[in-house]
């Protein structure tokens, strides 16, 4: 990490993560946070993000997609006494996985009958806390909401008296929680599922439903836990029409820095780079040190960036390791300048992701390992 020869990097501002987290805790003081750090903590570095969140923020539960993601965190942070949940790729059908779950204290979130049978039929799993996910309308993983009686019957037959964590997941968290019919139905179904468990005499230790979009609208606080991912990293999940329904104003945790390698004046029509793309207007070209090999994909061909008050547009084709930016005539941009392609401003970050036809989730995730992550506490 000391030698940053490429001159480009992504700064991870952990103090922004803290501020975003405190905003959620402030709004929902009664809830615990199960922080979703799947996909390498949305590209920010799962181990570093989990370490900071555990030590500095006191977060004690983390969500991963696959067993290997959970193993990575457990092995790198052996002293961490947090619960690690695996949500989708459980690999329970492999006998080696059983040892891993038990020895490394990892919790599989059971969402289908095959996996449920595996853990109920194996005596060694007897003391494994039972985590269940129901499908209330997302139609991805999860027991069907109308299978709840059958699930309860099976659990009782196996002698279970409690569920450690019962969950469901919104399909339309970016849309209104109040007026969107599908969101209403999902909330009602989850409530009904919980009631059925309780009436059947099964204790529900923890429950969670809200992801970022719901949390941003103040929904999810009836459960013991919230499961935010994206908002912890700053961007909003809300669709533009619903932004006003949100209370949250996040600071983007990542800041992508690149170095200007060359600056030269151009005239409209001058050929630039591969394919000799004609320049659209007069101006000043600055070539910066990131390209599609770093995650600045060819989708950035229409991106706009703001640098020291000047708006620069990507021009010419994105190269593997460099990108052309067109600044206005008279620009002060210079060779050797450092530019931030995005910073803490979440509105700019969301506008940038829209201009490249991506969702905010993708921009950091798609940065490749060529771009060093540098962690900053302030
Ligand atoms: C990814 C994920 C979340 C977090 O979603 P965000 O929209 O990033 O807040 C919550 N729950 C489940 C099951 C997930 O897969």
Tab-separated table of C-alpha atoms and ligand atoms in Angstrom:
chain	number	residue	atom	x	y	z
A	1	UNK	CA	0.000	0.000	0.000
A	2	UNK	CA	2.984	2.374	0.430
A	3	UNK	CA	3.951	2.420	-3.232
A	4	UNK	CA	1.110	3.907	-5.199
A	5	UNK	CA	2.919	3.980	-8.522
A	6	UNK	CA	-0.225	4.300	-10.578
A	7	UNK	CA	-1.204	7.564	-8.998
A	8	UNK	CA	-4.810	6.544	-8.859
A	9	UNK	CA	-6.681	5.052	-5.964
A	10	UNK	CA	-10.011	4.848	-4.245
A	11	UNK	CA	-10.061	6.461	-0.830
A	12	UNK	CA	-12.430	4.822	1.632
A	13	UNK	CA	-13.531	7.465	4.111
A	14	UNK	CA	-14.471	5.398	7.146
A	15	UNK	CA	-15.681	8.485	9.004
A	16	UNK	CA	-18.416	8.841	6.359
A	17	UNK	CA	-19.450	5.249	7.037
A	18	UNK	CA	-19.688	6.180	10.697
A	19	UNK	CA	-21.849	9.227	9.952
A	20	UNK	CA	-24.184	7.235	7.728
A	21	UNK	CA	-24.492	4.557	10.404
A	22	UNK	CA	-25.161	7.114	13.141
A	23	UNK	CA	-27.931	8.654	11.050
A	24	UNK	CA	-29.644	5.256	10.935
A	25	UNK	CA	-29.126	4.612	14.657
A	26	UNK	CA	-30.445	8.049	15.429
A	27	UNK	CA	-33.600	7.417	13.454
A	28	UNK	CA	-34.058	3.829	14.708
A	29	UNK	CA	-32.512	3.743	18.198
A	30	UNK	CA	-34.467	0.598	19.055
A	31	UNK	CA	-33.035	-1.495	16.177
A	32	UNK	CA	-29.803	-3.404	15.746
A	33	UNK	CA	-27.996	-3.260	12.415
A	34	UNK	CA	-27.225	-6.363	10.397
A	35	UNK	CA	-24.792	-4.742	7.972
A	36	UNK	CA	-24.823	-6.339	4.507
A	37	UNK	CA	-21.183	-6.540	3.419
A	38	UNK	CA	-21.597	-8.992	0.556
A	39	UNK	CA	-19.701	-8.469	-2.714
A	40	UNK	CA	-16.595	-7.281	-0.870
A	41	UNK	CA	-18.683	-4.752	1.075
A	42	UNK	CA	-20.097	-3.387	-2.183
A	43	UNK	CA	-16.529	-3.046	-3.475
A	44	UNK	CA	-15.175	-1.194	-0.422
A	45	UNK	CA	-13.243	-4.149	1.042
A	46	UNK	CA	-15.217	-6.540	3.241
A	47	UNK	CA	-12.505	-7.259	5.795
A	48	UNK	CA	-11.564	-3.619	6.374
A	49	UNK	CA	-15.175	-2.476	6.464
A	50	UNK	CA	-16.212	-5.257	8.855
A	51	UNK	CA	-13.198	-4.637	11.104
A	52	UNK	CA	-13.965	-0.921	11.396
A	53	UNK	CA	-17.699	-1.479	11.804
A	54	UNK	CA	-17.160	-3.997	14.574
A	55	UNK	CA	-14.451	-2.149	16.480
A	56	UNK	CA	-15.496	1.458	16.015
A	57	UNK	CA	-19.240	1.299	15.440
A	58	UNK	CA	-20.059	-1.722	17.560
A	59	UNK	CA	-21.907	-3.521	14.772
A	60	UNK	CA	-22.169	-7.188	15.714
A	61	UNK	CA	-23.930	-8.760	12.743
A	62	UNK	CA	-22.863	-8.942	9.118
A	63	UNK	CA	-24.530	-10.378	6.017
A	64	UNK	CA	-22.689	-12.155	3.195
A	65	UNK	CA	-23.881	-13.787	0.011
A	66	UNK	CA	-21.677	-16.864	-0.077
A	67	UNK	CA	-19.956	-19.160	2.377
A	68	UNK	CA	-16.533	-18.208	0.984
A	69	UNK	CA	-17.211	-14.535	1.713
A	70	UNK	CA	-18.021	-15.418	5.329
A	71	UNK	CA	-14.897	-17.568	5.647
A	72	UNK	CA	-12.754	-14.688	4.402
A	73	UNK	CA	-14.046	-12.401	7.137
A	74	UNK	CA	-13.819	-15.011	9.897
A	75	UNK	CA	-10.272	-15.978	8.932
A	76	UNK	CA	-9.026	-12.399	8.673
A	77	UNK	CA	-10.742	-11.238	11.846
A	78	UNK	CA	-10.565	-14.233	14.197
A	79	UNK	CA	-10.993	-12.050	17.283
A	80	UNK	CA	-14.280	-10.610	16.041
A	81	UNK	CA	-17.255	-11.936	18.004
A	82	UNK	CA	-19.847	-10.985	15.430
A	83	UNK	CA	-22.524	-13.104	13.816
A	84	UNK	CA	-21.912	-13.793	10.132
A	85	UNK	CA	-24.944	-14.730	8.059
A	86	UNK	CA	-24.735	-16.359	4.623
A	87	UNK	CA	-27.771	-15.498	2.525
A	88	UNK	CA	-27.680	-17.122	-0.876
A	89	UNK	CA	-24.911	-19.551	-1.851
A	90	UNK	CA	-24.890	-21.773	1.240
A	91	UNK	CA	-23.193	-24.906	-0.177
A	92	UNK	CA	-24.852	-26.992	2.524
A	93	UNK	CA	-24.988	-29.979	0.187
A	94	UNK	CA	-21.221	-30.446	0.609
A	95	UNK	CA	-20.284	-32.256	3.795
A	96	UNK	CA	-17.136	-30.092	4.238
A	97	UNK	CA	-19.353	-27.042	4.538
A	98	UNK	CA	-20.957	-28.457	7.670
A	99	UNK	CA	-17.668	-28.368	9.567
A	100	UNK	CA	-17.058	-24.850	8.316
A	101	UNK	CA	-20.411	-23.546	9.530
A	102	UNK	CA	-19.995	-25.179	12.916
A	103	UNK	CA	-16.303	-24.507	13.501
A	104	UNK	CA	-16.294	-20.959	12.203
A	105	UNK	CA	-19.640	-20.066	13.771
A	106	UNK	CA	-21.260	-18.993	10.509
A	107	UNK	CA	-25.053	-18.893	10.194
A	108	UNK	CA	-26.734	-20.178	7.038
A	109	UNK	CA	-29.976	-18.361	6.225
A	110	UNK	CA	-32.246	-21.221	5.210
A	111	UNK	CA	-34.577	-20.363	2.366
A	112	UNK	CA	-35.575	-23.692	0.796
A	113	UNK	CA	-36.765	-27.150	1.791
A	114	UNK	CA	-33.638	-29.008	0.674
A	115	UNK	CA	-31.392	-26.999	2.983
A	116	UNK	CA	-33.939	-27.160	5.798
A	117	UNK	CA	-33.943	-30.962	5.609
A	118	UNK	CA	-30.137	-31.049	5.660
A	119	UNK	CA	-29.889	-29.082	8.879
A	120	UNK	CA	-32.858	-30.774	10.597
A	121	UNK	CA	-31.721	-34.304	9.732
A	122	UNK	CA	-28.162	-33.884	10.970
A	123	UNK	CA	-27.731	-34.099	14.734
A	124	UNK	CA	-24.555	-32.021	14.607
A	125	UNK	CA	-26.597	-29.043	13.466
A	126	UNK	CA	-28.854	-29.400	16.508
A	127	UNK	CA	-27.487	-26.314	18.250
A	128	UNK	CA	-27.076	-24.224	15.122
A	129	UNK	CA	-29.248	-21.114	15.496
A	130	UNK	CA	-32.041	-21.373	12.956
A	131	UNK	CA	-32.326	-18.503	10.448
A	132	UNK	CA	-35.169	-18.521	7.950
A	133	UNK	CA	-36.026	-16.327	4.981
A	134	UNK	CA	-39.498	-16.076	3.505
A	135	UNK	CA	-40.517	-14.916	0.045
A	136	UNK	CA	-43.230	-12.326	0.530
A	137	UNK	CA	-43.205	-11.114	-3.075
A	138	UNK	CA	-39.612	-10.709	-4.199
A	139	UNK	CA	-39.785	-14.108	-5.910
A	140	UNK	CA	-36.114	-14.846	-5.572
A	141	UNK	CA	-35.077	-17.152	-2.702
A	142	UNK	CA	-37.198	-17.831	0.363
A	143	UNK	CA	-39.953	-20.154	1.498
A	144	UNK	CA	-43.241	-19.115	-0.054
A	145	UNK	CA	-45.307	-16.985	2.281
A	146	UNK	CA	-48.134	-19.522	2.113
A	147	UNK	CA	-45.805	-22.372	3.099
A	148	UNK	CA	-45.502	-20.965	6.584
A	149	UNK	CA	-47.770	-23.580	8.198
A	150	UNK	CA	-45.859	-26.411	6.563
A	151	UNK	CA	-42.513	-24.952	7.664
A	152	UNK	CA	-43.769	-24.592	11.229
A	153	UNK	CA	-45.053	-28.163	11.262
A	154	UNK	CA	-41.680	-29.429	10.069
A	155	UNK	CA	-39.818	-27.390	12.692
A	156	UNK	CA	-42.081	-28.677	15.462
A	157	UNK	CA	-41.598	-32.255	14.332
A	158	UNK	CA	-37.869	-31.651	14.672
A	159	UNK	CA	-38.404	-30.343	18.204
A	160	UNK	CA	-37.550	-26.718	17.434
A	161	UNK	CA	-38.954	-24.128	19.797
A	162	UNK	CA	-37.431	-20.964	18.426
A	163	UNK	CA	-36.192	-19.218	15.324
A	164	UNK	CA	-33.028	-17.212	15.777
A	165	UNK	CA	-33.697	-14.775	12.924
A	166	UNK	CA	-36.724	-14.575	10.640
A	167	UNK	CA	-36.398	-12.456	7.506
A	168	UNK	CA	-37.929	-11.314	4.271
A	169	UNK	CA	-36.744	-8.867	1.597
A	170	UNK	CA	-38.421	-6.074	-0.374
A	171	UNK	CA	-38.511	-6.200	-4.159
A	172	UNK	CA	-39.393	-2.506	-4.522
A	173	UNK	CA	-37.645	-0.711	-1.701
A	174	UNK	CA	-36.828	2.176	-4.038
A	175	UNK	CA	-40.557	2.846	-4.501
A	176	UNK	CA	-43.037	4.238	-2.005
A	177	UNK	CA	-43.679	2.117	1.078
A	178	UNK	CA	-47.016	3.862	1.583
A	179	UNK	CA	-48.609	3.858	-1.855
A	180	UNK	CA	-46.910	1.037	-3.755
A	181	UNK	CA	-49.245	-1.944	-3.647
A	182	UNK	CA	-46.511	-4.562	-3.829
A	183	UNK	CA	-44.686	-3.032	-0.862
A	184	UNK	CA	-47.906	-3.000	1.147
A	185	UNK	CA	-48.563	-6.644	0.329
A	186	UNK	CA	-45.030	-7.646	1.333
A	187	UNK	CA	-45.320	-5.851	4.666
A	188	UNK	CA	-48.696	-7.459	5.386
A	189	UNK	CA	-47.446	-10.914	4.466
A	190	UNK	CA	-44.400	-10.600	6.699
A	191	UNK	CA	-46.586	-9.496	9.582
A	192	UNK	CA	-48.865	-12.497	9.002
A	193	UNK	CA	-45.893	-14.873	8.881
A	194	UNK	CA	-44.593	-13.587	12.206
A	195	UNK	CA	-48.019	-13.929	13.805
A	196	UNK	CA	-48.347	-17.498	12.580
A	197	UNK	CA	-45.016	-18.425	14.168
A	198	UNK	CA	-45.911	-16.800	17.457
A	199	UNK	CA	-49.394	-18.387	17.566
A	200	UNK	CA	-47.786	-21.760	16.934
A	201	UNK	CA	-45.666	-21.224	20.032
A	202	UNK	CA	-42.362	-20.697	18.230
A	203	UNK	CA	-40.253	-17.925	19.691
A	204	UNK	CA	-38.845	-15.379	17.279
A	205	UNK	CA	-35.633	-14.043	18.711
A	206	UNK	CA	-34.810	-11.610	15.890
A	207	UNK	CA	-36.676	-10.387	12.826
A	208	UNK	CA	-35.713	-8.120	9.934
A	209	UNK	CA	-37.276	-6.830	6.756
A	210	UNK	CA	-35.909	-3.402	5.840
A	211	UNK	CA	-33.181	-2.830	3.255
A	212	UNK	CA	-31.883	0.649	2.403
A	213	UNK	CA	-34.843	1.863	0.334
A	214	UNK	CA	-37.323	0.929	3.063
A	215	UNK	CA	-35.137	2.282	5.862
A	216	UNK	CA	-34.787	5.598	4.016
A	217	UNK	CA	-38.573	5.861	4.167
A	218	UNK	CA	-38.668	5.112	7.872
A	219	UNK	CA	-39.857	1.510	7.406
A	220	UNK	CA	-38.413	-1.538	9.144
A	221	UNK	CA	-38.366	-0.261	12.706
A	222	UNK	CA	-41.066	-2.716	13.849
A	223	UNK	CA	-38.461	-5.456	13.624
A	224	UNK	CA	-35.510	-6.058	15.935
A	225	UNK	CA	-33.041	-5.571	13.079
A	226	UNK	CA	-32.465	-3.501	9.944
A	227	UNK	CA	-30.422	-4.845	7.037
A	228	UNK	CA	-28.891	-1.866	5.220
A	229	UNK	CA	-26.299	-2.217	2.501
A	230	UNK	CA	-26.115	0.626	0.008
A	231	UNK	CA	-27.057	3.512	2.292
A	232	UNK	CA	-24.176	2.707	4.640
A	233	UNK	CA	-21.916	3.622	1.701
A	234	UNK	CA	-23.725	6.914	1.084
A	235	UNK	CA	-25.922	6.739	-2.022
A	236	UNK	CA	-29.691	6.771	-1.805
A	237	UNK	CA	-31.734	3.852	-3.133
A	238	UNK	CA	-34.851	5.907	-3.666
A	239	UNK	CA	-36.178	6.447	-7.166
A	240	UNK	CA	-35.998	10.149	-8.159
A	241	UNK	CA	-39.763	10.588	-7.661
A	242	UNK	CA	-39.551	9.280	-4.098
A	243	UNK	CA	-36.393	11.059	-2.931
A	244	UNK	CA	-38.491	13.592	-1.056
A	245	UNK	CA	-39.974	10.786	1.037
A	246	UNK	CA	-36.545	10.041	2.488
A	247	UNK	CA	-35.020	11.467	5.668
A	248	UNK	CA	-31.488	10.189	4.983
A	249	UNK	CA	-28.652	12.252	3.512
A	250	UNK	CA	-25.610	10.040	3.147
A	251	UNK	CA	-22.006	10.933	2.477
A	252	UNK	CA	-20.400	8.747	-0.155
A	253	UNK	CA	-17.758	6.618	1.547
A	254	UNK	CA	-15.588	6.147	-1.528
A	255	UNK	CA	-13.663	8.809	-3.432
A	256	UNK	CA	-12.096	7.828	-6.738
A	257	UNK	CA	-8.867	9.683	-7.496
A	258	UNK	CA	-6.994	9.702	-10.777
A	259	UNK	CA	-3.929	11.539	-12.035
A	260	UNK	CA	-3.858	13.705	-15.138
A	261	UNK	CA	-1.122	12.315	-17.401
A	262	UNK	CA	-1.315	14.776	-20.277
A	263	UNK	CA	-3.116	17.995	-21.218
A	264	UNK	CA	-3.431	19.486	-24.719
A	265	UNK	CA	-5.709	21.885	-26.600
A	266	UNK	CA	-8.105	20.460	-29.205
A	267	UNK	CA	-10.265	21.823	-31.984
A	268	UNK	CA	-13.688	20.495	-32.908
A	269	UNK	CA	-13.222	17.537	-35.260
A	270	UNK	CA	-9.686	16.616	-34.161
A	271	UNK	CA	-9.307	12.810	-34.133
A	272	UNK	CA	-8.795	11.341	-30.674
A	273	UNK	CA	-7.631	7.855	-29.704
A	274	UNK	CA	-8.865	4.492	-30.970
A	275	UNK	CA	-11.119	4.802	-33.969
A	276	UNK	CA	-10.013	8.448	-34.291
A	277	UNK	CA	-13.212	9.708	-32.687
A	278	UNK	CA	-13.694	13.329	-33.780
A	279	UNK	CA	-13.717	15.724	-30.846
A	280	UNK	CA	-17.170	17.267	-30.399
A	281	UNK	CA	-16.043	20.814	-29.645
A	282	UNK	CA	-13.058	23.053	-29.009
A	283	UNK	CA	-11.517	22.677	-25.587
A	284	UNK	CA	-8.717	21.194	-23.539
A	285	UNK	CA	-8.203	17.452	-23.350
A	286	UNK	CA	-6.912	15.870	-20.166
A	287	UNK	CA	-6.038	12.190	-20.199
A	288	UNK	CA	-6.395	10.563	-16.792
A	289	UNK	CA	-4.905	7.367	-15.451
A	290	UNK	CA	-7.903	5.017	-15.233
A	291	UNK	CA	-9.681	2.991	-17.895
A	292	UNK	CA	-11.797	-0.082	-18.363
A	293	UNK	CA	-9.038	-2.222	-16.820
A	294	UNK	CA	-9.736	-0.349	-13.605
A	295	UNK	CA	-13.519	-0.427	-13.813
A	296	UNK	CA	-14.078	2.769	-15.774
A	297	UNK	CA	-16.058	0.752	-18.264
A	298	UNK	CA	-16.911	1.776	-21.806
A	299	UNK	CA	-20.280	2.830	-20.342
A	300	UNK	CA	-18.460	5.942	-19.097
A	301	UNK	CA	-18.347	7.254	-22.677
A	302	UNK	CA	-21.051	9.794	-21.786
A	303	UNK	CA	-20.020	10.562	-18.231
A	304	UNK	CA	-19.611	14.089	-16.921
A	305	UNK	CA	-17.397	15.063	-14.018
A	306	UNK	CA	-17.009	18.266	-12.077
A	307	UNK	CA	-13.471	19.363	-11.218
A	308	UNK	CA	-12.805	22.647	-9.397
A	309	UNK	CA	-16.040	24.062	-10.714
A	310	UNK	CA	-15.403	23.042	-14.338
A	311	UNK	CA	-17.547	20.396	-16.010
A	312	UNK	CA	-15.554	17.868	-18.022
A	313	UNK	CA	-17.040	15.286	-20.351
A	314	UNK	CA	-15.560	11.987	-21.397
A	315	UNK	CA	-14.615	12.197	-25.068
A	316	UNK	CA	-13.118	9.533	-27.349
A	317	UNK	CA	-13.140	5.822	-26.501
A	318	UNK	CA	-12.248	4.706	-23.006
A	319	UNK	CA	-8.896	2.858	-23.126
A	320	UNK	CA	-7.738	0.028	-20.893
A	321	UNK	CA	-5.758	2.288	-18.592
A	322	UNK	CA	-6.618	5.843	-19.645
A	323	UNK	CA	-9.653	8.008	-20.358
A	324	UNK	CA	-9.983	11.283	-22.273
A	325	UNK	CA	-11.771	14.204	-20.642
A	326	UNK	CA	-12.750	17.348	-22.502
A	327	UNK	CA	-12.539	20.533	-20.429
A	328	UNK	CA	-13.788	23.922	-21.638
A	329	UNK	CA	-11.502	26.303	-23.548
A	330	UNK	CA	-9.288	28.161	-21.070
A	331	UNK	CA	-9.441	25.431	-18.456
A	332	UNK	CA	-6.870	25.484	-15.666
A	333	UNK	CA	-6.400	21.726	-15.741
A	334	UNK	CA	-2.717	20.719	-15.722
A	335	UNK	CA	-0.572	17.669	-16.172
A	336	UNK	CA	-0.005	16.076	-12.738
A	337	UNK	CA	-3.302	17.323	-11.291
A	338	UNK	CA	-5.238	14.866	-9.168
A	339	UNK	CA	-8.899	14.712	-10.011
A	340	UNK	CA	-11.678	13.112	-7.991
A	341	UNK	CA	-14.027	11.355	-10.357
A	342	UNK	CA	-16.478	11.258	-7.496
A	343	UNK	CA	-16.400	12.330	-3.875
A	344	UNK	CA	-18.674	12.496	-0.840
A	345	UNK	CA	-21.506	14.292	-2.661
A	346	UNK	CA	-24.221	11.684	-3.050
A	347	UNK	CA	-26.275	13.713	-5.550
A	348	UNK	CA	-23.270	13.898	-7.899
A	349	UNK	CA	-22.575	10.214	-7.380
A	350	UNK	CA	-26.157	9.269	-8.235
A	351	UNK	CA	-26.116	11.571	-11.290
A	352	UNK	CA	-22.865	10.011	-12.460
A	353	UNK	CA	-24.235	6.489	-12.120
A	354	UNK	CA	-27.294	7.509	-14.095
A	355	UNK	CA	-25.153	9.072	-16.829
A	356	UNK	CA	-23.344	5.755	-17.296
A	357	UNK	CA	-26.570	3.732	-17.203
A	358	UNK	CA	-25.544	1.992	-14.021
A	359	UNK	CA	-27.049	1.778	-10.564
A	360	UNK	CA	-25.002	3.321	-7.723
A	361	UNK	CA	-24.249	-0.189	-6.414
A	362	UNK	CA	-22.133	-0.913	-9.461
A	363	UNK	CA	-19.651	1.959	-9.545
A	364	UNK	CA	-17.439	0.891	-6.641
A	365	UNK	CA	-18.057	-2.838	-7.045
A	366	UNK	CA	-16.769	-2.748	-10.595
A	367	UNK	CA	-13.468	-1.052	-9.674
A	368	UNK	CA	-10.877	-3.749	-10.196
A	369	UNK	CA	-7.988	-4.731	-7.935
A	370	UNK	CA	-5.709	-2.451	-10.033
A	371	UNK	CA	-7.159	0.445	-8.037
A	372	UNK	CA	-5.772	0.372	-4.493
A	373	UNK	CA	-8.282	0.923	-1.692
A	374	UNK	CA	-6.802	3.357	0.810
A	375	UNK	CA	-8.559	3.554	4.176
A	376	UNK	CA	-8.885	6.904	5.865
A	377	UNK	CA	-10.248	7.530	9.316
A	378	UNK	CA	-10.861	11.255	8.828
B	1	LIG	C1	-28.272	-7.030	-0.305
B	1	LIG	C2	-29.321	-7.299	0.666
B	1	LIG	C3	-29.739	-6.314	1.578
B	1	LIG	C4	-29.239	-4.898	1.524
B	1	LIG	O1	-29.835	-4.226	0.450
B	1	LIG	P1	-29.553	-2.679	0.160
B	1	LIG	O2	-30.526	-2.337	-0.882
B	1	LIG	O3	-28.149	-2.579	-0.330
B	1	LIG	O4	-29.747	-1.981	1.446
B	1	LIG	C5	-30.634	-6.684	2.557
B	1	LIG	N1	-31.141	-7.934	2.612
B	1	LIG	C6	-30.800	-8.887	1.731
B	1	LIG	C7	-31.391	-10.245	1.846
B	1	LIG	C8	-29.881	-8.607	0.722
B	1	LIG	O5	-29.558	-9.546	-0.156
